[in-house]
Structure formats: structure tokens, C-alpha cells
Coordinates of C-alpha atoms in Angstrom, one line a residue:
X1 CA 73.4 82.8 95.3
X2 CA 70.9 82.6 93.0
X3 CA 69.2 79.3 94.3
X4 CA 69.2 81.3 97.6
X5 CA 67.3 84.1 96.3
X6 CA 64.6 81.6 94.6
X7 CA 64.4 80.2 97.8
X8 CA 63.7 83.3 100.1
X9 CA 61.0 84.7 97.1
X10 CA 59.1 81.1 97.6
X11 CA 59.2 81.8 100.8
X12 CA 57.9 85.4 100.2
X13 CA 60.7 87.1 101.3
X14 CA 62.3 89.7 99.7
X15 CA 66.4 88.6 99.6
X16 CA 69.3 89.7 99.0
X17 CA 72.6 88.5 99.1
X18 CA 76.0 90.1 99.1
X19 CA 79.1 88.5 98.5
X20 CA 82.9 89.3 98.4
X21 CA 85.6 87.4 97.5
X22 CA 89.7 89.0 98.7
X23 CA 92.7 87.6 97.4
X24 CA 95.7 89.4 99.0
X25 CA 99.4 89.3 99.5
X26 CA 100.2 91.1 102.6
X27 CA 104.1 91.6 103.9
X28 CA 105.2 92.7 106.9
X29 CA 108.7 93.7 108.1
X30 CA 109.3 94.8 111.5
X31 CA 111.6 93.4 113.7
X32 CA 110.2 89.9 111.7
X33 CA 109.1 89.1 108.5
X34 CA 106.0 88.0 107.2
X35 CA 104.7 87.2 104.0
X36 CA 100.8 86.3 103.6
X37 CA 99.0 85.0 101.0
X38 CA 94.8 85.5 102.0
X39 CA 92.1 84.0 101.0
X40 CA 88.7 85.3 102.3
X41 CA 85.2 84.9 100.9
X42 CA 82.2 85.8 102.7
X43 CA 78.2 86.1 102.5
X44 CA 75.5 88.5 104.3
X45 CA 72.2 87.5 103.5
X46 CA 69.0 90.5 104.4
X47 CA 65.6 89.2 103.9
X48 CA 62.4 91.5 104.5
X49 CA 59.0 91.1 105.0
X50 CA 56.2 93.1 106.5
X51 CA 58.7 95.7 107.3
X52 CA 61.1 93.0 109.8
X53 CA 64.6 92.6 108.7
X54 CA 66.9 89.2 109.1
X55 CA 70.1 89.0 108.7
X56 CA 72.8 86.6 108.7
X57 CA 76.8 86.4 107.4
X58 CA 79.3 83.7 107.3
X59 CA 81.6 82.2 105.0
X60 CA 79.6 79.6 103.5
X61 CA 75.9 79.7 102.4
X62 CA 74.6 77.0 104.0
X63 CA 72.3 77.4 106.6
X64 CA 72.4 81.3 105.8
X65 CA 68.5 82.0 105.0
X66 CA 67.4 80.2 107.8
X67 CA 69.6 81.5 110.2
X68 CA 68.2 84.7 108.6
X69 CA 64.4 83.9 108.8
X70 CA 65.4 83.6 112.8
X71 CA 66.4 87.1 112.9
X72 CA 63.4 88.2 111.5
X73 CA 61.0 86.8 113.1
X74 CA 63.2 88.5 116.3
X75 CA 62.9 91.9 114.7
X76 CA 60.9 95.0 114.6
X77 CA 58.2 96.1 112.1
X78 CA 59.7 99.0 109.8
X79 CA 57.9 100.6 106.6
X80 CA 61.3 102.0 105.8
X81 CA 63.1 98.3 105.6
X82 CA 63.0 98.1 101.7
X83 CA 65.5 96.3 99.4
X84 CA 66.2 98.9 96.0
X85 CA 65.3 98.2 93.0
X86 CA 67.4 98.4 90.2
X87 CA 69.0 101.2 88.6
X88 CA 71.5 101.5 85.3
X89 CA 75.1 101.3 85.8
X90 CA 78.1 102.4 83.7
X91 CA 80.7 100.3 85.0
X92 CA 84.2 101.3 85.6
X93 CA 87.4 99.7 84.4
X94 CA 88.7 99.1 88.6
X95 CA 90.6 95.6 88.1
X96 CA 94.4 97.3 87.0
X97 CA 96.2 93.8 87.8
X98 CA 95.8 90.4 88.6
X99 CA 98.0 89.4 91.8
X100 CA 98.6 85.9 90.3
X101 CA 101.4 88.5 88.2
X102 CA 102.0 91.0 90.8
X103 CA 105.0 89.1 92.2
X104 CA 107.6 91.3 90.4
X105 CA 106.1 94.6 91.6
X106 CA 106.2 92.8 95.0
X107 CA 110.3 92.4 94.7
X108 CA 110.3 96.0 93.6
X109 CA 108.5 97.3 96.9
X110 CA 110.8 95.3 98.9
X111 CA 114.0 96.8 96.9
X112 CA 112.8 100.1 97.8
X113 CA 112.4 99.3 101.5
X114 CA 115.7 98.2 101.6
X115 CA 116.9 101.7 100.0
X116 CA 114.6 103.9 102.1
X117 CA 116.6 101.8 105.1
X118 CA 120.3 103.5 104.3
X119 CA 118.6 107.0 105.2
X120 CA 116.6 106.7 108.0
X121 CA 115.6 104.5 111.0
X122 CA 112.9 102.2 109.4
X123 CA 110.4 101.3 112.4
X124 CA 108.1 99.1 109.8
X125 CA 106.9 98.2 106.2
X126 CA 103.6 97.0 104.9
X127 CA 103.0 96.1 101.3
X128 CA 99.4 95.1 100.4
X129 CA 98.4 93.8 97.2
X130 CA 95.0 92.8 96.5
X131 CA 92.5 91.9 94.2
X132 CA 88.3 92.1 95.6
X133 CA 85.3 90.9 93.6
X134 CA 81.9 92.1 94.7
X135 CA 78.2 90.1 93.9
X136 CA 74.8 91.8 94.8
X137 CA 71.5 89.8 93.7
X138 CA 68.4 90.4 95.0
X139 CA 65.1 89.2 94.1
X140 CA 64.1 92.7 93.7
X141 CA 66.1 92.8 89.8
X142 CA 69.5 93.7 91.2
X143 CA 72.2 91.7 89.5
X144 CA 75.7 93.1 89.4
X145 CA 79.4 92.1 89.8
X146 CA 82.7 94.2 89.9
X147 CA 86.5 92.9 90.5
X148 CA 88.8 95.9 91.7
X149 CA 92.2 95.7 92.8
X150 CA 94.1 97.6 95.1
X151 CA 98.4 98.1 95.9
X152 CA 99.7 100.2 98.8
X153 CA 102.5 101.1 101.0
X154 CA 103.0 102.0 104.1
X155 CA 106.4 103.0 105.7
X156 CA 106.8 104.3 109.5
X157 CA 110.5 105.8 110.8
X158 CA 112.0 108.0 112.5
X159 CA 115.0 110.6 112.2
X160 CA 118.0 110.8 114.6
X161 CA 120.3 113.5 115.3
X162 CA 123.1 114.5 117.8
X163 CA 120.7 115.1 120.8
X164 CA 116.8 113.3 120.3
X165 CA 115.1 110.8 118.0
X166 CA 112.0 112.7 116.1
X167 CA 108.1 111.3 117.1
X168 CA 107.8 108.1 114.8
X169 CA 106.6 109.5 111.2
X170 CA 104.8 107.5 108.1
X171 CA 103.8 107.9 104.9
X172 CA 101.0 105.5 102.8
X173 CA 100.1 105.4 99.3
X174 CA 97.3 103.8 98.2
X175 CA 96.4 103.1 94.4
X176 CA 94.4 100.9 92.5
X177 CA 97.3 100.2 90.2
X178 CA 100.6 99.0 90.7
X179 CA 102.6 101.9 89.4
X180 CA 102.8 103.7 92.9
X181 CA 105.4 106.5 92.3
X182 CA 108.4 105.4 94.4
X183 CA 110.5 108.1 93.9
X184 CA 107.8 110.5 95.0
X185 CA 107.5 108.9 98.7
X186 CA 111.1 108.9 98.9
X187 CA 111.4 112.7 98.0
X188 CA 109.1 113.1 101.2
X189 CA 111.0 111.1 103.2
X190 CA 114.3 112.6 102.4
X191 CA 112.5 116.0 102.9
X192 CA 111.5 114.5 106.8
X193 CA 114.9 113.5 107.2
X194 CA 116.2 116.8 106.5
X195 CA 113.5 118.8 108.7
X196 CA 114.1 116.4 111.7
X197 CA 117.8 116.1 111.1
X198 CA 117.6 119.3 113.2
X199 CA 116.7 120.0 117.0
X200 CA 113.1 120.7 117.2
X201 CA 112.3 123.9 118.9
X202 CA 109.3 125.1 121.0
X203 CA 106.4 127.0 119.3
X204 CA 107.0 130.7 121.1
X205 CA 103.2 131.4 121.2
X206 CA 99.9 130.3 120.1
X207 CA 98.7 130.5 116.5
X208 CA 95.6 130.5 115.0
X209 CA 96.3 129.3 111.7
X210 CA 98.2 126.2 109.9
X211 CA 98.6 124.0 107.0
X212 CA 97.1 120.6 106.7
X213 CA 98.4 118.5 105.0
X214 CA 96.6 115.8 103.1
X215 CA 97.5 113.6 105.6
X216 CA 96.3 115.3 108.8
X217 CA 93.1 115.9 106.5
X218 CA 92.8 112.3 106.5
X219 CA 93.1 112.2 109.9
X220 CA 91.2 114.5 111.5
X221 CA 89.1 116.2 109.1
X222 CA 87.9 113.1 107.1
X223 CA 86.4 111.3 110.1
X224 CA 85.1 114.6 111.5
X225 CA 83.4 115.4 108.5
X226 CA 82.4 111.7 107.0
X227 CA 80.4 111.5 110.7
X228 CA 78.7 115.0 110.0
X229 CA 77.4 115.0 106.4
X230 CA 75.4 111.3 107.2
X231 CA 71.7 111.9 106.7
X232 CA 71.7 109.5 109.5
X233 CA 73.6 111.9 112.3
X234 CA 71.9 114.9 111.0
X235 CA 68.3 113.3 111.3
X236 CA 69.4 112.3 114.6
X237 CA 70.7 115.5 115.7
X238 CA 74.4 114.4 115.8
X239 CA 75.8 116.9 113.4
X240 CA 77.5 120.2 113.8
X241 CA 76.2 120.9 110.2
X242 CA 72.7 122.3 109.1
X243 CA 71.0 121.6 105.6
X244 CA 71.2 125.4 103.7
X245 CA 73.9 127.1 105.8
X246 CA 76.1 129.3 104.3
X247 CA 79.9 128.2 105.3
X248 CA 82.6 128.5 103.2
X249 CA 81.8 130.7 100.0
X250 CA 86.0 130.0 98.8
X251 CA 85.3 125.8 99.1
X252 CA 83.4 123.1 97.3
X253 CA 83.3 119.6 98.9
X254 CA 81.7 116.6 96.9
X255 CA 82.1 112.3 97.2
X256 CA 83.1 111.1 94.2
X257 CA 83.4 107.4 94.1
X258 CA 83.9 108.5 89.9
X259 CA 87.8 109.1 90.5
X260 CA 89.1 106.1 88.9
X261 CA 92.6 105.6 90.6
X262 CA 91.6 106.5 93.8
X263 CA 91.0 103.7 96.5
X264 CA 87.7 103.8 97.4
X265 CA 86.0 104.4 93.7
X266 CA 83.6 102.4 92.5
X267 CA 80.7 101.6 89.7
X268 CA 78.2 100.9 92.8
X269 CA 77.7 101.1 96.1
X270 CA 76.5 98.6 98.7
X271 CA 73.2 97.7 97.7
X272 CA 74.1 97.7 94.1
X273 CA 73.1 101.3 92.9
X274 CA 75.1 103.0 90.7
X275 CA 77.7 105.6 92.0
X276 CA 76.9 109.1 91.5
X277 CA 78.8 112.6 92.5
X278 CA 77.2 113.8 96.0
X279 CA 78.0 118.0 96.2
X280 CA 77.5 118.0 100.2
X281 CA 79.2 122.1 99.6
X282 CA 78.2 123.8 96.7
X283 CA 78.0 127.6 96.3
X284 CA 79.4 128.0 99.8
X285 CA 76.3 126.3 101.5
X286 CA 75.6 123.1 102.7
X287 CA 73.9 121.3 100.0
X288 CA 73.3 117.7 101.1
X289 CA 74.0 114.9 103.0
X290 CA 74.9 111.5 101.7
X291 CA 71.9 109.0 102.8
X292 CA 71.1 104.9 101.6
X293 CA 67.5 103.5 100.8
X294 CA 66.6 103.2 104.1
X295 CA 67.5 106.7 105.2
X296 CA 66.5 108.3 102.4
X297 CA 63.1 106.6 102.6
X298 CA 63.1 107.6 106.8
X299 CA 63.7 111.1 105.8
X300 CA 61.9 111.5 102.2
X301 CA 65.4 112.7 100.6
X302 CA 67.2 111.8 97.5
X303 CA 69.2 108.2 98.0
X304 CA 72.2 109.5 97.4
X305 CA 73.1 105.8 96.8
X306 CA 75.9 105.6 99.7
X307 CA 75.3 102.8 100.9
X308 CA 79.2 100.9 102.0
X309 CA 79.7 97.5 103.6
X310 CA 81.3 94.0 103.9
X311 CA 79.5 90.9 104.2
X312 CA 79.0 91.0 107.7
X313 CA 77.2 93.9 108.4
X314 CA 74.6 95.6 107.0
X315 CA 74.9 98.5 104.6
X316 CA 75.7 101.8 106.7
X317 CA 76.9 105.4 105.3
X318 CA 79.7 106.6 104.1
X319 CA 81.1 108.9 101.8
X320 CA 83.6 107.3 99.0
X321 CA 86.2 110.1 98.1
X322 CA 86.2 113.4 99.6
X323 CA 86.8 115.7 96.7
X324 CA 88.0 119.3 98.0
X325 CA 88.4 122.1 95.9
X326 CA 89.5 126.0 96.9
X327 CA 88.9 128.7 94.6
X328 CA 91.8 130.2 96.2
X329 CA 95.9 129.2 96.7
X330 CA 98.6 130.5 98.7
X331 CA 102.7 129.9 99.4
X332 CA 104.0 127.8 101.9
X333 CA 104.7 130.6 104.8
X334 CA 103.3 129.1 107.8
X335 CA 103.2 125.9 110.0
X336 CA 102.6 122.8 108.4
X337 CA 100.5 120.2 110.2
X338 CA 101.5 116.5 109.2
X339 CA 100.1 114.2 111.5
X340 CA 97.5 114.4 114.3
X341 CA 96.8 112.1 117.2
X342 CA 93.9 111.2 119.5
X343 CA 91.1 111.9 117.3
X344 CA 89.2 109.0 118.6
X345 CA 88.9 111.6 121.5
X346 CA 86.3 113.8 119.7
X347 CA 82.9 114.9 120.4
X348 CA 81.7 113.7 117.0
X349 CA 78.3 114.7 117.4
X350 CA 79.4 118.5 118.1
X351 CA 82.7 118.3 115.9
X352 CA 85.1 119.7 118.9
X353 CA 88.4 118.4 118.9
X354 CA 91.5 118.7 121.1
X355 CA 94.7 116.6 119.4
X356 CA 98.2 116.6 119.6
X357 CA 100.2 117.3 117.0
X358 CA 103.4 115.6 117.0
X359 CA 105.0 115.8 113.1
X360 CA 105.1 119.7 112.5
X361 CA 107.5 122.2 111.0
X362 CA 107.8 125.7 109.2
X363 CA 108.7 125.2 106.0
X364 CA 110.4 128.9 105.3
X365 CA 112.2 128.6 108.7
X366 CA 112.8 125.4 108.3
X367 CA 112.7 124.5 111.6
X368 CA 110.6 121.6 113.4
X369 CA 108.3 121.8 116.5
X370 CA 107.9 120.0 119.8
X371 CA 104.7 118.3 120.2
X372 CA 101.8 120.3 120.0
X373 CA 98.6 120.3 120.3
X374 CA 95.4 121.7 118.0
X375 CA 92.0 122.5 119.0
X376 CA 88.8 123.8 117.6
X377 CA 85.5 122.3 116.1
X378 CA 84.9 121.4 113.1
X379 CA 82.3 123.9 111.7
X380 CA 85.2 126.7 112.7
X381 CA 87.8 124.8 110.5
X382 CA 85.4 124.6 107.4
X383 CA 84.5 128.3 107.3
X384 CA 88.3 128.8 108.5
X385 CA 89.7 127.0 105.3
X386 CA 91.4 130.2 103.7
X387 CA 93.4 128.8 100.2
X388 CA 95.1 125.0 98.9
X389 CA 98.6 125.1 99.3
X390 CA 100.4 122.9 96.2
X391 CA 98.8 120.1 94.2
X392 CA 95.8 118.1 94.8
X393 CA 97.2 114.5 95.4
X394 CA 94.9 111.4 96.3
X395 CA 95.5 110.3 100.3
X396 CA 93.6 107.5 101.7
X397 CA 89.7 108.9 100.9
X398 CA 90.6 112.4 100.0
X399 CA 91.1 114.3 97.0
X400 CA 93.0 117.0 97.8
X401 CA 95.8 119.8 98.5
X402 CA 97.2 121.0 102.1
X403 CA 94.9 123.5 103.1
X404 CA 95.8 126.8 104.7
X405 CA 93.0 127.2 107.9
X406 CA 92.6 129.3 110.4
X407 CA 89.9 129.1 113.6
X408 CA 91.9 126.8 115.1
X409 CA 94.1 127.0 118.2
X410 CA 97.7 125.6 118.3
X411 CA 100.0 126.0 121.0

């Protein structure tokens, strides 16, 4: 790496070059059984000078640069193509395991599938275990290095009973450590088991509030909002959201890549600047949006140094962990929301949204519902969050509790 950034400097380039390096065990069990062991190690090289970008990625340096220098001299001229110059980091401790010694947490994993199999229909099981190193040099003074590692589980089933088979349902825990909480995920699948052990009824009439889980957060309000609050959209007029609006005077929202179990923390982002807390809602406004050297430069606004990547594309934004706080909490009276599908279907750039909903139930009544759908936008379901509902847990790039909204539609 280092002989290639001498290189493109002689040249009179300004170079960088990312490199990471996956070692994963991967199992599968479906109606086969697979067991993986991966191996992957790749490069992206980004040169600039004059304002033209090159780029190039593979799996081996050779021939990278010039493949590079081809794409530049291919490319526009931009003032605002600058590689970062260096900044202090305090690292994190995000390497909890080595996989070479996983293999006994591996077994355990498998046990537990086998268990979670007496109680309900198992569809599928995927256990991932992984360790990641990450290299940035440039030849603008950036040097760093960072090994994290990475465990999850993902289960999907359903639940029979004397008349229908429930929609299929899943649950995933992610964790930088191996000491995922097993007894916790089967808890929640006994709990489905015992909802959808029961005929699901029809919803009598439309509401206008529910609970989210942290799941359906992930799934519809995470990609929503992650699309919204780039510097990028919002400069290009592809966000619901407006810089200074007042919106939700009960909620603070902030991307803290700080949170050290979670899976997407980290001691720098993608262009090897250190990771910092973003508050994109603070004091019930709109306080920022997250932006990388380029945007920030484009725009002349704080680099909020969220810059994310893999080796063979260039760095793009994206928020880490979605931190969600509610000054106020409620009970659990009401319909909760578990899973969502068809948010793909979106108008992103507006933040309407029109999904089915096909794992719901009322907790009280304990009853479940036939498939139903949710609309709404996503400003509405911002200023429409109302209270958190339970504890905070950490689910896929979210920090947070189920959240009691209203401004929505469901039928």
C-alpha cells in the first residue's frame, strides 16, 4: 500500500488507498446445509489531480494505479474532489473475538437452532461470524488500521394452528461480541408462537396510530430517514426534511458510530476521520445533516465525517447508528407493528410510503391481525412519534425502543 502511495505522489497525484480484509464463517440451514469458511480481501485506489478523480478496485494491487490514472484522465474537473487530511483518533476496542476460537460458540448457535426447532416451524437459520480489518493511507498524512468483529443470528418461521399458517416471521441479532443473549430471542419467539397460535382476526376499522417496533423501525423508518438527513439529498432537493424546522419537540435523533456493541460502530469512518456524534434532531428542530469531504466542501458545511464504503466504491453517506431518544413513555395498549414490507416501493425523495404490514397484533387483546397495510410520509411519522414503549435495545443500525406514532394510516 505504501509503495503505491509513493508511487502516485511521484507521479503528482494525490492517492489513496483503502483496503479490507473479511474472514467469515457463514452457516446456512434450510432445506440444506452449508457451512462456509470466506476469505475476501480487496483494494480501491482514488487518485486526484487538478480536481479529476480515478478510481479503480480489485483484489490485488497490481495494475491498480494505472488502471486508475485511466479513469482520470476520463473524468471531469471538480474543485471539490479533495482527499482529507488527517485528523486525531481515539480508537475503540471493536475486535471482541478472534474466529480462529469462535468454533465453540458456533456449536452453541447450532444447539439453539435445533431447540428453537421443537416449538415452531423453522423456515431457515443463518449464523455469521466474522472478523474485518480496515487500512486507509493516503499521501495526504492519513495512516490508520482497525480489526472489528462481528456475530449474528438470524431465524425465519412460522406458527401453525388448527385452521392457517401465520405470514413467515424472523428475528436477527447482531453484536460485535459473541455473547448474543439466546434466551432473549427465544422469549420472543415463544411470545410469536403464542400470539399466532391463535386465528388472526380482521382490523374492524382504520387507525391512526401504532407501535413500532425496533424492527419495523429498521425497516421502514431507518431507510426513510438514512436517505433524508444526507447533505447530499437535501442539497439536491431530495429530502422531505428542511435545515431549522421545528418537528418533534418530545424526540432527539443523533448517529453515533461511539456505541461500542452495536454493529456499525467504529473509531473512523471511510476516509479515515475519526467518528464523531452527529445530532441530526436536537431541541425538536432539525439540526444537521450528515455530509463527507466532498459534500461538505460542495456545500461549505461541517464534514460530519460520514463517509461509509467498501473497496469497490467510492465513499458515499451514511449514517452509522441511529440513536433515538423520547422524552416521553407509554404502556403497551395499542397495535404493535412488527414487520413491514415493500418499502423499496417508496418515494424516497418525498418520504411517502404505502406498505403492508403482515406481523401485527394487540398486545392487551391479544389477538393478531390479517395483513395490513400502513401509509403516511415520513415527516408525519416524525412529528407523529408520541412516547418509547419498553427498553431501548440495539437492532440492526438503530438504537432504540418501540415507538408509539400516530399520523399514520392503517387499515
Amino acid at each position: 500500500m505504501y509503495t503505491i502511495i509513493q508511487k502516485g505522489k511521484e507521479l503528482g497525484y494525490s492517492t489513496e488507498v483503502f483496503m479490507a480484509e473479511l474472514r467469515a464463517v457463514q452457516i446456512k440451514r434450510e432445506r440444506q446445509y452449508q457451512n462456509m469458511s470466506i476469505l475476501d480481501r480487496g483494494y480501491g485506489i482514488r487518485i486526484i489531480k487538478d480536481g479529476k478523480l480515478g478510481f479503480a478496485y480489485g483484489n490485488r494491487l497490481d495494475n491498480l494505479l494505472d488502471l486508475a490514472i485511466d479513469g482520470l484522465h476520463a473524468s471531469k474537473e471538480d474543485k471539490f474532489n479533495v482527499l482529507p487530511s488527517p485528523e486525531k483518533i481515539s480508537k475503540l476496542n471493536l475486535k471482541m473475538f478472534d474466529i480462529a476460537n469462535a468454533q465453540t460458540r458456533i456449536s452453541d448457535y447450532l444447539s439453539f437452532g435445533n431447540e428453537i426447532r421443537e416449538h415452531v416451524n423453522v423456515v431457515a437459520e443463518y449464523y455469521d461470524i466474522m472478523n474485518l480489518k480496515v487500512k486507509i493511507v493516503s499521501s495526504e498524512g492519513i495512516d490508520v488500521e482497525e480489526e472489528r468483529s462481528l456475530s449474528s443470528i438470524s431465524l425465519s418461521f412460522n406458527v401453525k394452528n388448527d385452521t392457517e399458517i401465520s405470514p413467515e416471521i424472523y428475528e436477527h441479532v447482531t453484536s460485535r461480541s459473541l455473547d448474543i443473549n439466546l434466551d432473549s430471542i427465544k422469549d420472543r419467539i415463544l411470545k410469536m408462537k403464542e400470539i399466532f397460535s391463535k386465528r388472526r382476526v380482521k382490523l374492524e376499522k382504520p387507525v391512526s396510530e401504532g407501535i413500532f417496533t425496533p424492527k419495523a423501525l429498521s425497516e421502514l423508518f431507518s431507510p426513510l430517514f438514512s436517505h433524508a438527513i444526507s447533505l447530499e439529498n437535501y442539497y439536491r432537493g431530495k429530502s422531505p426534511l428542511k435545515e431549522g424546522e421545528i418537528i418533534n419537540e418530545k424526540l432527539e435523533i443523533s448517529d453515533n458510530p461511539l456505541i461500542l456493541n452495536a454493529p456499525y460502530s467504529r473509531s473512523f469512518d471511510a476516509e479515515g476521520l475519526p467518528s464523531k456524534i452527529n445530532y441530526l434532531i436536537k431541541d425538536g428542530k432539525i439540526n444537521q445533516f450528515l455530509s463527507n469531504t466532498y459534500w461538505s466542501l460542495k456545500t461549505n458545511r461541517e464534514n460530519t465525517h460520514s463517509a461509509t464504503r467498501n473497496y469497490s466504491v467510492l465513499p458515499y453517506i451514511s449514517p452509522t447508528i441511529l440513536d433515538i431518544n423520547v422524552k416521553s413513555s407509554s404502556d403497551n395498549e395499542g397495535i404493535f407493528i412488527d414487520q413491514v414490507q415493500g418499502v423499496h416501493t417508496s418515494n424516497f425523495d418525498t418520504g411517502e410510503f404505502s406498505v403492508v404490514i403482515p406481523i401485527a397484533w394487540n398486545e392487551k387483546e391479544g389477538v393478531a391481525y390479517k395483513e395490513l397495510t400502513l401509509s403516511g410520509n415520513l415527516k408525519d411519522f416524525i412529528k407523529g412519534i408520541e412516547s418509547s414503549v419498553g427498553d431501548k435495545i440495539i437492532y440492526g443500525n438503530l438504537s432504540t425502543s418501540a415507538l408509539r406514532v400516530k399520523n399514520v394510516t392503517i387499515v
